[in-house]
Amino acid sequence: MNVVLDTNVLLVALPSRSVYHPIFTALLDKTFELFVTNEIISEYEEQLSYRLGISRTDLHLQELLHLSNVHKIESYYLWQLIEADKDDNKFVDCAVACNADYLVSNDGHYNILASIDFPKVNVIKAGAFLEILIRR
């Protein structure tokens, strides 16, 4: 299962006491394939460093990037499908490039994608993704 995680989902999945922590555990257990781009990694790093500090951020990113089920790819085409928050487009572009089964986000800006027929991007909330993981 190919997945792109929006930063907001990664942030809520990291804390061990979070209801969404099983998403991070499933990633570590190689239950799904995570796809990222340089731009996504940079956003992960920026947002994590605000919350965790630089040293803990580096540890988390090194752990993440050394997993065999985490794939760094290039998005060669910029679709620009989200006008409301252009920073979200990097996740959409990655999802299209890797033919993601799911782009997981709790961000309402992605709702516009439901009305776009091509390219089709399947966006689900973290809770729905957690249910999929539990059923596996």
Tab-separated table of C-alpha atoms in Angstrom, residues 14-135:
chain	number	residue	atom	x	y	z
A	14	LEU	CA	4.774	10.391	16.656
A	15	PRO	CA	3.813	10.762	20.352
A	16	SER	CA	3.552	7.320	21.943
A	17	ARG	CA	0.406	8.327	23.848
A	18	SER	CA	-1.396	9.630	20.773
A	19	VAL	CA	-4.446	7.781	19.505
A	20	TYR	CA	-2.732	7.993	16.080
A	21	HIS	CA	0.593	6.484	17.220
A	22	PRO	CA	-0.295	3.120	15.609
A	23	ILE	CA	0.192	4.879	12.240
A	24	PHE	CA	3.843	5.505	13.109
A	25	THR	CA	4.170	1.994	14.551
A	26	ALA	CA	2.743	0.538	11.327
A	27	LEU	CA	5.322	2.507	9.365
A	28	LEU	CA	8.121	1.112	11.540
A	29	ASP	CA	6.633	-2.383	11.112
A	30	LYS	CA	6.669	-1.865	7.327
A	31	THR	CA	2.905	-2.290	7.006
A	32	PHE	CA	2.830	0.344	4.270
A	33	GLU	CA	5.187	2.121	1.879
A	34	LEU	CA	5.717	5.810	2.607
A	35	PHE	CA	6.660	8.124	-0.254
A	36	VAL	CA	8.325	11.500	0.287
A	37	THR	CA	10.063	14.189	-1.744
A	38	ASN	CA	12.830	16.573	-0.717
A	39	GLU	CA	10.183	19.253	-0.196
A	40	ILE	CA	8.155	16.997	2.094
A	41	ILE	CA	11.236	16.048	4.106
A	42	SER	CA	12.054	19.742	4.512
A	43	GLU	CA	8.560	20.460	5.823
A	44	TYR	CA	8.728	17.484	8.198
A	45	GLU	CA	12.061	18.801	9.470
A	46	GLU	CA	10.800	22.363	9.901
A	47	GLN	CA	7.638	21.406	11.761
A	48	LEU	CA	9.285	18.754	13.929
A	49	SER	CA	12.091	21.094	14.960
A	50	TYR	CA	9.529	23.639	16.229
A	51	ARG	CA	8.050	20.998	18.498
A	52	LEU	CA	10.949	18.695	19.372
A	53	GLY	CA	14.122	20.698	18.926
A	54	ILE	CA	16.870	20.046	16.409
A	55	SER	CA	18.544	16.995	17.979
A	56	ARG	CA	15.313	14.990	18.440
A	57	THR	CA	14.159	16.040	14.979
A	58	ASP	CA	17.395	14.744	13.459
A	59	LEU	CA	16.950	11.410	15.261
A	60	HIS	CA	13.375	10.999	14.023
A	61	LEU	CA	14.250	11.947	10.443
A	62	GLN	CA	17.279	9.641	10.336
A	63	GLU	CA	15.133	6.793	11.656
A	64	LEU	CA	12.471	7.551	9.080
A	65	LEU	CA	14.788	7.889	6.095
A	66	HIS	CA	16.652	4.666	6.874
A	67	LEU	CA	13.528	2.524	6.758
A	68	SER	CA	13.420	0.270	3.702
A	69	ASN	CA	9.739	1.113	3.183
A	70	VAL	CA	10.345	4.878	2.978
A	71	HIS	CA	10.981	5.967	-0.599
A	72	LYS	CA	12.326	9.346	-1.643
A	73	ILE	CA	11.068	10.257	-5.095
A	74	GLU	CA	10.959	13.238	-7.434
A	75	SER	CA	7.726	14.847	-8.565
A	76	TYR	CA	8.434	15.892	-12.126
A	77	TYR	CA	5.079	17.523	-12.726
A	78	LEU	CA	3.521	20.207	-10.533
A	79	TRP	CA	-0.253	19.868	-10.710
A	80	GLN	CA	-1.141	22.959	-8.614
A	81	LEU	CA	-4.549	21.534	-7.692
A	82	ILE	CA	-4.909	23.295	-4.326
A	83	GLU	CA	-5.288	27.051	-4.499
A	84	ALA	CA	-6.191	27.702	-0.840
A	85	ASP	CA	-2.807	26.551	0.525
A	86	LYS	CA	-0.202	26.105	-2.170
A	87	ASP	CA	2.184	24.378	0.276
A	88	ASP	CA	-0.192	21.399	0.255
A	89	ASN	CA	0.485	20.806	-3.442
A	90	LYS	CA	3.809	19.074	-2.723
A	91	PHE	CA	1.886	16.234	-1.050
A	92	VAL	CA	-0.576	15.992	-3.944
A	93	ASP	CA	2.256	15.962	-6.493
A	94	CYS	CA	4.024	13.209	-4.556
A	95	ALA	CA	0.798	11.186	-4.307
A	96	VAL	CA	0.295	11.408	-8.074
A	97	ALA	CA	3.950	10.580	-8.806
A	98	CYS	CA	3.953	7.432	-6.652
A	99	ASN	CA	0.408	6.384	-7.567
A	100	ALA	CA	-0.510	6.524	-3.871
A	101	ASP	CA	-3.363	4.475	-2.552
A	102	TYR	CA	-3.873	7.170	0.079
A	103	LEU	CA	-2.816	10.703	0.856
A	104	VAL	CA	-3.467	10.880	4.597
A	105	SER	CA	-4.305	14.318	5.987
A	106	ASN	CA	-6.576	16.030	8.472
A	107	ASP	CA	-6.306	19.284	6.494
A	108	GLY	CA	-9.557	20.541	4.976
A	109	HIS	CA	-7.748	22.146	2.029
A	110	TYR	CA	-7.583	18.717	0.392
A	111	ASN	CA	-11.390	18.453	0.194
A	112	ILE	CA	-11.291	20.163	-3.220
A	113	LEU	CA	-9.620	17.050	-4.636
A	114	ALA	CA	-12.881	15.086	-4.328
A	115	SER	CA	-14.275	17.200	-7.181
A	116	ILE	CA	-11.258	16.723	-9.470
A	117	ASP	CA	-11.444	13.729	-11.805
A	118	PHE	CA	-7.875	13.825	-13.092
A	119	PRO	CA	-5.495	13.162	-11.583
A	120	LYS	CA	-7.468	11.237	-8.994
A	121	VAL	CA	-6.007	11.504	-5.494
A	122	ASN	CA	-7.581	9.466	-2.712
A	123	VAL	CA	-7.409	11.654	0.410
A	124	ILE	CA	-8.440	10.183	3.751
A	125	LYS	CA	-8.329	11.406	7.334
A	126	ALA	CA	-5.886	9.934	9.851
A	127	GLY	CA	-8.718	8.175	11.691
A	128	ALA	CA	-9.904	6.424	8.528
A	129	PHE	CA	-6.335	5.365	7.721
A	130	LEU	CA	-5.934	4.023	11.245
A	131	GLU	CA	-9.058	1.897	10.734
A	132	ILE	CA	-7.605	0.510	7.492
A	133	LEU	CA	-4.388	-0.400	9.314
A	134	ILE	CA	-6.292	-2.092	12.139
A	135	ARG	CA	-8.248	-4.236	9.648
